[in-house]
mmCIF file of C-alpha atoms and ligand atoms in Angstrom:
data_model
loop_
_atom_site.group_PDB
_atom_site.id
_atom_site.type_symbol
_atom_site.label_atom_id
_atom_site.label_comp_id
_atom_site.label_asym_id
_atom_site.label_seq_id
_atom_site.Cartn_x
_atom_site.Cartn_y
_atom_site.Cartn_z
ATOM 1 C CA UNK A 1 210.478 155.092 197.170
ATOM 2 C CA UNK A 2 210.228 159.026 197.973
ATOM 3 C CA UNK A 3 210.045 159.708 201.817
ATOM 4 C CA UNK A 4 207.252 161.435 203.876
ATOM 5 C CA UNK A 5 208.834 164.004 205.948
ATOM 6 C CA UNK A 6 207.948 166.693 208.410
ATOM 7 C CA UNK A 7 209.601 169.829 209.655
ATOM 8 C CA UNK A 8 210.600 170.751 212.933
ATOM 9 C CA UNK A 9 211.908 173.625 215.054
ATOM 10 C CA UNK A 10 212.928 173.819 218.586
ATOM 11 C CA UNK A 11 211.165 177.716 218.758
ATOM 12 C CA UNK A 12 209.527 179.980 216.382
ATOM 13 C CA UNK A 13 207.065 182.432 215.943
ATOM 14 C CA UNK A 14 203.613 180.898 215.299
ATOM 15 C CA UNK A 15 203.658 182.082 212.061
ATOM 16 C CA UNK A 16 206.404 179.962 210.815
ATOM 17 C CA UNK A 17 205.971 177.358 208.599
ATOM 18 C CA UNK A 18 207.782 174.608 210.125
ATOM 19 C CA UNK A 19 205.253 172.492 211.967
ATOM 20 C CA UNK A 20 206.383 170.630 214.727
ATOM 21 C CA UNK A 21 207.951 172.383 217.727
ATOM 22 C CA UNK A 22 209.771 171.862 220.466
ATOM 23 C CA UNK A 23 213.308 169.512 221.827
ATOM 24 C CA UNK A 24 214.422 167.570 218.986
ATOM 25 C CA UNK A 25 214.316 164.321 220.083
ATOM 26 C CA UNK A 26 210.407 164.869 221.724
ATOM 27 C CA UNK A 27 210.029 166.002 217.877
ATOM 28 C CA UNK A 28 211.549 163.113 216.292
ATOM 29 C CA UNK A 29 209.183 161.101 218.700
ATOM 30 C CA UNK A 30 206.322 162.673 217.348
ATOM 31 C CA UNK A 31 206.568 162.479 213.987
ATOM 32 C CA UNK A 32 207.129 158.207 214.240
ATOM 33 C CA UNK A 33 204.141 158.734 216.123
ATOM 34 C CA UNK A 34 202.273 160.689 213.170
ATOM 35 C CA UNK A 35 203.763 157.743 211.073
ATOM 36 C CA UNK A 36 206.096 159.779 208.794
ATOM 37 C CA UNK A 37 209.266 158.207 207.692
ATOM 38 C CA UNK A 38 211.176 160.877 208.147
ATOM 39 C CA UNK A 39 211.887 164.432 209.815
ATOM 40 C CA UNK A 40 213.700 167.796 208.708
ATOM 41 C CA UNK A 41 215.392 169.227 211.370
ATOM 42 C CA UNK A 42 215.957 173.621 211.491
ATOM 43 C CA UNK A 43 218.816 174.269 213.213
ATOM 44 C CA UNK A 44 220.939 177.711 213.283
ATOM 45 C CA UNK A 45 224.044 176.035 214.672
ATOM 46 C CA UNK A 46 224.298 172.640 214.318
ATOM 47 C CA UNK A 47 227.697 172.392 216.041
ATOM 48 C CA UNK A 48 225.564 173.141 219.111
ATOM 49 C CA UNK A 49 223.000 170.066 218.882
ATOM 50 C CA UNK A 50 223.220 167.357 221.173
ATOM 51 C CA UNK A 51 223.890 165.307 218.058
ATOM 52 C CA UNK A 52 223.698 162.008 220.518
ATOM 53 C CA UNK A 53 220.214 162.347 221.868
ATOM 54 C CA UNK A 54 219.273 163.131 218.418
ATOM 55 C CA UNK A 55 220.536 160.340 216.968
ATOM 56 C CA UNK A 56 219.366 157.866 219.606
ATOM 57 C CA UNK A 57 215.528 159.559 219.364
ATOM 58 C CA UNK A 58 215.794 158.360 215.646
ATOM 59 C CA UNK A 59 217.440 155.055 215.949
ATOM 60 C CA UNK A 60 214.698 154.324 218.518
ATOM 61 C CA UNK A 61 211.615 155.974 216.096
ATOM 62 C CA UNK A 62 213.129 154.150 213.380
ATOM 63 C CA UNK A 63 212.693 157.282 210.984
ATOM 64 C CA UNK A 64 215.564 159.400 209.079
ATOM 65 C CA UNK A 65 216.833 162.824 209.595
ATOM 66 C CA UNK A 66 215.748 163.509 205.428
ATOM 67 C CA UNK A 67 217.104 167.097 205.518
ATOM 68 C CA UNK A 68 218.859 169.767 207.455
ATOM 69 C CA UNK A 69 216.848 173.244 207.210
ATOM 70 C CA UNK A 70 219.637 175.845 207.657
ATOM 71 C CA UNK A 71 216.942 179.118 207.600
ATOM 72 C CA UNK A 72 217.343 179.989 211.351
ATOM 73 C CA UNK A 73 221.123 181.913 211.137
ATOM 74 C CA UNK A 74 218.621 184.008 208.569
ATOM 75 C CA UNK A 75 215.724 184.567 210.336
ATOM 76 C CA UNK A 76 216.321 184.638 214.403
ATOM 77 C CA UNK A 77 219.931 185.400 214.121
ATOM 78 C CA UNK A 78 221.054 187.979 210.812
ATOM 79 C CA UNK A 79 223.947 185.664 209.724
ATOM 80 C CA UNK A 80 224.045 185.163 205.639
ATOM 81 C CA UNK A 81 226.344 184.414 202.959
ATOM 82 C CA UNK A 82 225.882 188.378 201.134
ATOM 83 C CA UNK A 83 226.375 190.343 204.637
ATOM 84 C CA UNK A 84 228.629 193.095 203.612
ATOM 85 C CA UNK A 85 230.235 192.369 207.077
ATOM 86 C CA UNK A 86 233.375 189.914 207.138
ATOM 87 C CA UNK A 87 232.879 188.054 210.537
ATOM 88 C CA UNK A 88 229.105 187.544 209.714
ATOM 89 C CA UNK A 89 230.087 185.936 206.297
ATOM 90 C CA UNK A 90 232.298 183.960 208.401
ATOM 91 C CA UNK A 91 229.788 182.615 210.301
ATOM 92 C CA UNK A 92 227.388 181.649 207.769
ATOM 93 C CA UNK A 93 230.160 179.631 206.153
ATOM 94 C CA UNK A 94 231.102 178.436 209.831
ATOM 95 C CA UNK A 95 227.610 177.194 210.537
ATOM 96 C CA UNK A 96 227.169 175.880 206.976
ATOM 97 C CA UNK A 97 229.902 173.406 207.601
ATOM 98 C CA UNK A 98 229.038 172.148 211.010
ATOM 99 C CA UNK A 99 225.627 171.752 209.030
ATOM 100 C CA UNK A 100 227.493 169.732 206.047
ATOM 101 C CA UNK A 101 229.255 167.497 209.055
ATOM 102 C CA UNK A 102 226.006 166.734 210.804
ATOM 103 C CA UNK A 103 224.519 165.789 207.080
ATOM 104 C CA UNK A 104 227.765 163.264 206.535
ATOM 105 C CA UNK A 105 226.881 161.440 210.033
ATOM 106 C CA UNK A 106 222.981 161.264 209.150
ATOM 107 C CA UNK A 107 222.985 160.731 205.281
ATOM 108 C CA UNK A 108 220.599 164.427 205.579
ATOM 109 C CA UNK A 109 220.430 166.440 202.341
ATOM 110 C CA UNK A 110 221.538 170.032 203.900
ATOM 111 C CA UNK A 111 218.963 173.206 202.697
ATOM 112 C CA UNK A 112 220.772 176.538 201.385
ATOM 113 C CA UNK A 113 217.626 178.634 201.579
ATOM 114 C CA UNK A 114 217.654 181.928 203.092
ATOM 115 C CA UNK A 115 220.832 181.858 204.823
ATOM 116 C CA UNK A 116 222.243 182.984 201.170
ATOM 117 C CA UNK A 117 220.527 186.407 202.155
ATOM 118 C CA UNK A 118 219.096 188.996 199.980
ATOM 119 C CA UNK A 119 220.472 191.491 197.775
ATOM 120 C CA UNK A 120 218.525 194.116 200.162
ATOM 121 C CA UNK A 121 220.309 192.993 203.193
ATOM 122 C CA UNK A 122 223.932 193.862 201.599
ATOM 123 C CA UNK A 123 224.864 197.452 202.307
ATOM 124 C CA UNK A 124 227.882 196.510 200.013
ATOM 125 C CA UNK A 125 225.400 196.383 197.019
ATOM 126 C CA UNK A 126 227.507 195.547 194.282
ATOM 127 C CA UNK A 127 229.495 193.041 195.836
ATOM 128 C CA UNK A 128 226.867 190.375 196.674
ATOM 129 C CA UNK A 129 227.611 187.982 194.202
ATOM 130 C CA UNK A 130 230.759 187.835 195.228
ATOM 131 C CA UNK A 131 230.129 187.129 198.916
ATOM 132 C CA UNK A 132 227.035 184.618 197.847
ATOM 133 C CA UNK A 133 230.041 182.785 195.103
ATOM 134 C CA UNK A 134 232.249 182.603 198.161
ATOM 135 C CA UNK A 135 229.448 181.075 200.449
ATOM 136 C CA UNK A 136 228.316 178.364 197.568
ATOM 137 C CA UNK A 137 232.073 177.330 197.017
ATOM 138 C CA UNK A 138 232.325 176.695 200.702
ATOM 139 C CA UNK A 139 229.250 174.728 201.081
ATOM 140 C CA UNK A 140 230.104 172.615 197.972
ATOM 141 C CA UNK A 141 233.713 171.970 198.595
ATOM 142 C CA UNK A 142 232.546 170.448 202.153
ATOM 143 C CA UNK A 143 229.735 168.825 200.179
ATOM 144 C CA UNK A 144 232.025 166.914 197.976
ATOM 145 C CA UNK A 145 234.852 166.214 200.492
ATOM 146 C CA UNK A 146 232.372 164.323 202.966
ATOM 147 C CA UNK A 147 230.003 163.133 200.105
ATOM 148 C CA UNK A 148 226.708 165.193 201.329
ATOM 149 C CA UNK A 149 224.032 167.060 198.831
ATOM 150 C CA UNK A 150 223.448 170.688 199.142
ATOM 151 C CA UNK A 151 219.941 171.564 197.621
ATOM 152 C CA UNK A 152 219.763 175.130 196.916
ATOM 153 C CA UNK A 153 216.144 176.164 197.472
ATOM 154 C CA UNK A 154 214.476 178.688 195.005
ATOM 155 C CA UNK A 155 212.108 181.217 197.128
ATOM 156 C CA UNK A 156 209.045 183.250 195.848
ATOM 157 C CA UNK A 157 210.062 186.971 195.038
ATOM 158 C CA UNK A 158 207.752 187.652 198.850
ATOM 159 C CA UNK A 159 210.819 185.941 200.504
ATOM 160 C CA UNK A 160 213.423 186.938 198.584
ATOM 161 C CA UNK A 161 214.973 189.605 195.965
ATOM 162 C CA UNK A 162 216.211 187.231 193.531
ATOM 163 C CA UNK A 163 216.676 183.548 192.301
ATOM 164 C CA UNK A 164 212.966 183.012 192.820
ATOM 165 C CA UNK A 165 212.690 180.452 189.212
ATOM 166 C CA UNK A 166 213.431 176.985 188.819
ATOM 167 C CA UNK A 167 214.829 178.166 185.492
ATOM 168 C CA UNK A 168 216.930 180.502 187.845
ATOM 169 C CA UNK A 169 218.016 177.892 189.368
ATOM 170 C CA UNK A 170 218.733 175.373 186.525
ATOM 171 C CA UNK A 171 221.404 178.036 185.458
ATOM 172 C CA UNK A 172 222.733 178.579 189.241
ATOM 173 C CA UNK A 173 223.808 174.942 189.387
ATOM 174 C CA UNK A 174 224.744 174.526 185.655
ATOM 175 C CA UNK A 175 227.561 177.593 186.515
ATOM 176 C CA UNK A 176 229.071 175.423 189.745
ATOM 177 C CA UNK A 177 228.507 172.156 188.136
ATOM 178 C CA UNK A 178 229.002 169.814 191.071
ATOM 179 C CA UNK A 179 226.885 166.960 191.305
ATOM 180 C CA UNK A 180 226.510 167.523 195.360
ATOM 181 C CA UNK A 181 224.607 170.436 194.516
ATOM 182 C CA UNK A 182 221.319 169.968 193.642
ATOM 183 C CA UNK A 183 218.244 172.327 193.542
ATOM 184 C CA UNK A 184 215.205 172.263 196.469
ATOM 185 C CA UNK A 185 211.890 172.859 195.149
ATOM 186 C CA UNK A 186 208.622 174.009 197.128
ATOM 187 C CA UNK A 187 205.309 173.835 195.907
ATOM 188 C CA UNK A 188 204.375 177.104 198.016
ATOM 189 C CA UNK A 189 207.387 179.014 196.170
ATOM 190 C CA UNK A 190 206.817 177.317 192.938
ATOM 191 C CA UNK A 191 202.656 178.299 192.928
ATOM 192 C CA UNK A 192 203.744 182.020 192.739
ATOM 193 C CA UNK A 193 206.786 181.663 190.234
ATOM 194 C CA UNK A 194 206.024 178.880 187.952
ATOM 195 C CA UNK A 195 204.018 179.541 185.007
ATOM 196 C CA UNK A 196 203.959 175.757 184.247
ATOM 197 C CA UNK A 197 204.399 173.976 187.677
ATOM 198 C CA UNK A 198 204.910 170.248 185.849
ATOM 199 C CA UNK A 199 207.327 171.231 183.206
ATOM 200 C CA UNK A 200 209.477 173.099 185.430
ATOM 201 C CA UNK A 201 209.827 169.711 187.563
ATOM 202 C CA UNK A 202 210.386 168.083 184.356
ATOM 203 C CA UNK A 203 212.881 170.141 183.178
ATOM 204 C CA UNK A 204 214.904 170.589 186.560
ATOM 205 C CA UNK A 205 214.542 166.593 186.138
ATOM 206 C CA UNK A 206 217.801 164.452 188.071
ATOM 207 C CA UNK A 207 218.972 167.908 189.546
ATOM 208 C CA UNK A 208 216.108 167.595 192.072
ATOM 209 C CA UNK A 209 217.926 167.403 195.631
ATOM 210 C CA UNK A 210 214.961 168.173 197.851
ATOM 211 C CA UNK A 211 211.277 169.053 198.059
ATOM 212 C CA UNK A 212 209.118 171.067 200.433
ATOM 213 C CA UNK A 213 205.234 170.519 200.026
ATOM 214 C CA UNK A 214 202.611 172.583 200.964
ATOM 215 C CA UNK A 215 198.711 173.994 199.353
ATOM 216 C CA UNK A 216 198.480 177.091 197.909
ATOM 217 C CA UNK A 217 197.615 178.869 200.529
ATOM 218 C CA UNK A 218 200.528 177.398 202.361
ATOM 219 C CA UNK A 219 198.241 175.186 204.593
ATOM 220 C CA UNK A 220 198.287 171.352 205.013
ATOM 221 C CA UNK A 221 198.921 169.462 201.244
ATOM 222 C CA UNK A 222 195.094 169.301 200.753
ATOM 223 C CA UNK A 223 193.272 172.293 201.776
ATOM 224 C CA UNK A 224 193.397 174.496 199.158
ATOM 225 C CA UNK A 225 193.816 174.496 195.434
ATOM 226 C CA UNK A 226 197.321 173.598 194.555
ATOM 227 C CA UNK A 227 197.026 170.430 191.976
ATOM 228 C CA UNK A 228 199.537 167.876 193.641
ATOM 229 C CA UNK A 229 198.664 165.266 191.142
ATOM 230 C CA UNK A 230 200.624 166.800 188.705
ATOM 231 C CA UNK A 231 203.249 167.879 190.559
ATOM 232 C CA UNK A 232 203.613 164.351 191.809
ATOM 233 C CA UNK A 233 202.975 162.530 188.360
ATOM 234 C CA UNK A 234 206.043 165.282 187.303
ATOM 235 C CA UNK A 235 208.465 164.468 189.950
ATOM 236 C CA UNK A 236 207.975 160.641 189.140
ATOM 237 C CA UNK A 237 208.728 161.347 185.437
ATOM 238 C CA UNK A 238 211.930 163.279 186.875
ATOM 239 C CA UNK A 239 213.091 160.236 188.340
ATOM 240 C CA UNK A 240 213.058 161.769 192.005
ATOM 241 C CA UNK A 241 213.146 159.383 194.887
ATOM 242 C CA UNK A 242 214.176 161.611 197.489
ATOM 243 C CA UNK A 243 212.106 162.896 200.476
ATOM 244 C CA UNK A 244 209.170 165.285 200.156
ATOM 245 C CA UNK A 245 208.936 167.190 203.394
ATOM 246 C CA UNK A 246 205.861 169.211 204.921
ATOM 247 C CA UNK A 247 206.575 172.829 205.220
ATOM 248 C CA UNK A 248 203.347 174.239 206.098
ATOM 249 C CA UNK A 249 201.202 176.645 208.516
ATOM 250 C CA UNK A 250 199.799 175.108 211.424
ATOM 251 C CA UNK A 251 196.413 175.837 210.833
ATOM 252 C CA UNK A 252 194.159 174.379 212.230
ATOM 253 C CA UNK A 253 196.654 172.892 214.991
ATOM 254 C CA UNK A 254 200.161 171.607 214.412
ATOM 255 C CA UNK A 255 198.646 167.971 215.168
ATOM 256 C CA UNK A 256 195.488 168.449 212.631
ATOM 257 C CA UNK A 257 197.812 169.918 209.771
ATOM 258 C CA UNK A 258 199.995 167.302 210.424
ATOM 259 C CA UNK A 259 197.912 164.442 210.230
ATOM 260 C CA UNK A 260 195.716 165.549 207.312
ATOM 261 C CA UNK A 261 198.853 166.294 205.008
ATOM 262 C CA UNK A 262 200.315 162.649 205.539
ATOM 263 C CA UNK A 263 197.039 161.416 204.334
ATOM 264 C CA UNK A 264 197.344 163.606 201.244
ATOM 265 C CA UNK A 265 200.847 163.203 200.889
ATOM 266 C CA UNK A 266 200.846 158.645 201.465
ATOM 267 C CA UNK A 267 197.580 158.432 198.550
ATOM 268 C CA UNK A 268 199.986 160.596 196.490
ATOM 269 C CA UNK A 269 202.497 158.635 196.491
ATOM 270 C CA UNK A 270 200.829 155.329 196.437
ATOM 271 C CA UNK A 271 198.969 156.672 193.762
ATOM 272 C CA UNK A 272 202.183 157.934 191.161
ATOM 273 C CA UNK A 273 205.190 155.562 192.745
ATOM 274 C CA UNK A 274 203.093 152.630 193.549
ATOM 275 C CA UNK A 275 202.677 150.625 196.955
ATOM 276 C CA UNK A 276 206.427 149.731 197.538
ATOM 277 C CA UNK A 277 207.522 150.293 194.002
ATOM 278 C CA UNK A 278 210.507 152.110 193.502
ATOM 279 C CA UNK A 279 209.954 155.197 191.389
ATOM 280 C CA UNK A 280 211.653 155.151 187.523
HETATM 281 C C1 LIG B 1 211.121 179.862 203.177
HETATM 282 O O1 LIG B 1 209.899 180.333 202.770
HETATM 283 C C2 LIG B 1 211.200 178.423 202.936
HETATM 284 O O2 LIG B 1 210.519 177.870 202.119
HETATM 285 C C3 LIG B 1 212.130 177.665 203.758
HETATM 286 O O3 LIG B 1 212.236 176.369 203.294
HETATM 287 C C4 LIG B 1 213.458 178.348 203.818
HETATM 288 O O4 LIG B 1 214.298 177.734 204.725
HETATM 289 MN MN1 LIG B 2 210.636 175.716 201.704
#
């Protein structure tokens, strides 16, 4: 049976679509609270984390870390895979790892989002894919030593200068051919890129590692016009039973958004897996 997730930040600009904010574990708390089964922690360092009060807060919620959101080195901090600068490469791959570890101890599917960088950031233009190929076969070595999935996460062109297509994707992961790497969908990223939403799904199909839901207008599953029934009724016929996590604005309130989406997101998946019936 898929998951209900939720994601959470310690601090971010308002604007951010991770929804709940604050110390981990008060998160974790939360989101039992909200009655999700599970959370998706953003973390720029997670060698840093007080990994024990985190894992006590979710023994005690009884929920799951789903999935380790790796973004933050990106956004707050400047540290990606295609940096034409050595010690910042480095220390993507550094950080990328400790996230891999903290994925092995939790059974988390660890995000490779926008910490691959852009082709914009790299002053070193023409030697991008060669950083990014360095920064995957990192990630997926550690992946298949400690037996963790990396989902690679294909971003609207807004976000990001290329690999924006699921069929983009298909063809990243058919070139490193590991079975720990898997590809991350969003329904915000996919709404701009896809011209067929349902047969994209369908033909990413058991490479599906990880998926991030929000509307169309990136609000609460619900408010807008993206059609989740077929995206749902497409990930079923995929066979995916992994978590779907809410990556949304926090219009109206982080609480509101919250609340609303799990109502959207549990008749979903009542509605295409079945109450208690494991998808096929
Ligand atoms: C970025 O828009 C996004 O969807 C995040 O999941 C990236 O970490
Ligand atoms: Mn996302």
């Amino acid at each position: 049976m898929i998951k209900n997730s939720i994601t959470a930040i310690e601090q971010a600009a308002w604007s951010t679509p991770l929804v709940l904010r604050g110390p981990f574990s008060d998160c974790i708390g939360q989101a039992a609270r909200l009655g999700y089964d599970g959370i998706e922690l953003h973390v720029a360092d997670s060698s840093a984390l007080n990994k024990t009060k985190i894992l006590r807060a979710l023994k005690d919620s009884h929920i799951c870390l789903t999935s380790i959101g790796t973004g933050p080195s990106y956004s707050q901090y400047g540290i990606f895979f295609t940096s034409e600068d050595p010690e910042i490469r480095a220390e993507a791959i550094r950080r990328m790892i400790g996230h891999i570890r903290f994925g092995a101890e939790t059974g988390a599917v660890v995000i490779i989002g926008l910490i691959k960088g852009q082709k914009k950031d790299c002053k070193d233009a023409a030697r991008y894919p060669e950083y990014f190929q360095a920064g995957m076969e990192a990630c997926i070595r550690e992946a298949e030593r400690l037996d963790v999935t990396v989902a690679f996460e294909v971003i609207d062109r807004f976000e990001s200068d290329w690999l924006n297509t699921v069929e983009e994707g298909i063809a990243l992961l058919d070139g490193f051919g590991s079975d720990h790497l898997k590809l991350h969908l969003d329904t915000f990223h996919m709404n701009i890129e896809e011209p067929n939403i349902a047969e994209s799904i369908r033909r990413a199909g058991k490479r599906i590692g990880h998926v991030h839901v929000a509307d169309s207008d990136r609000w609460y599953p619900g408010h807008a016009h993206y059609d989740f029934e077929s995206t749902y009724a497409a990930l079923r016929d995929a066979g995916y039973d992994g978590a779907v996590a809410l990556e949304s604005f926090l219009y109206p309130d982080p609480k509101t958004a919250a609340k609303l989406a799990l109502g959207k997101m549990t008749e979903l998946r009542d509605r295409f897996y079945g109450n208690g019936v494991k998808s096929v």
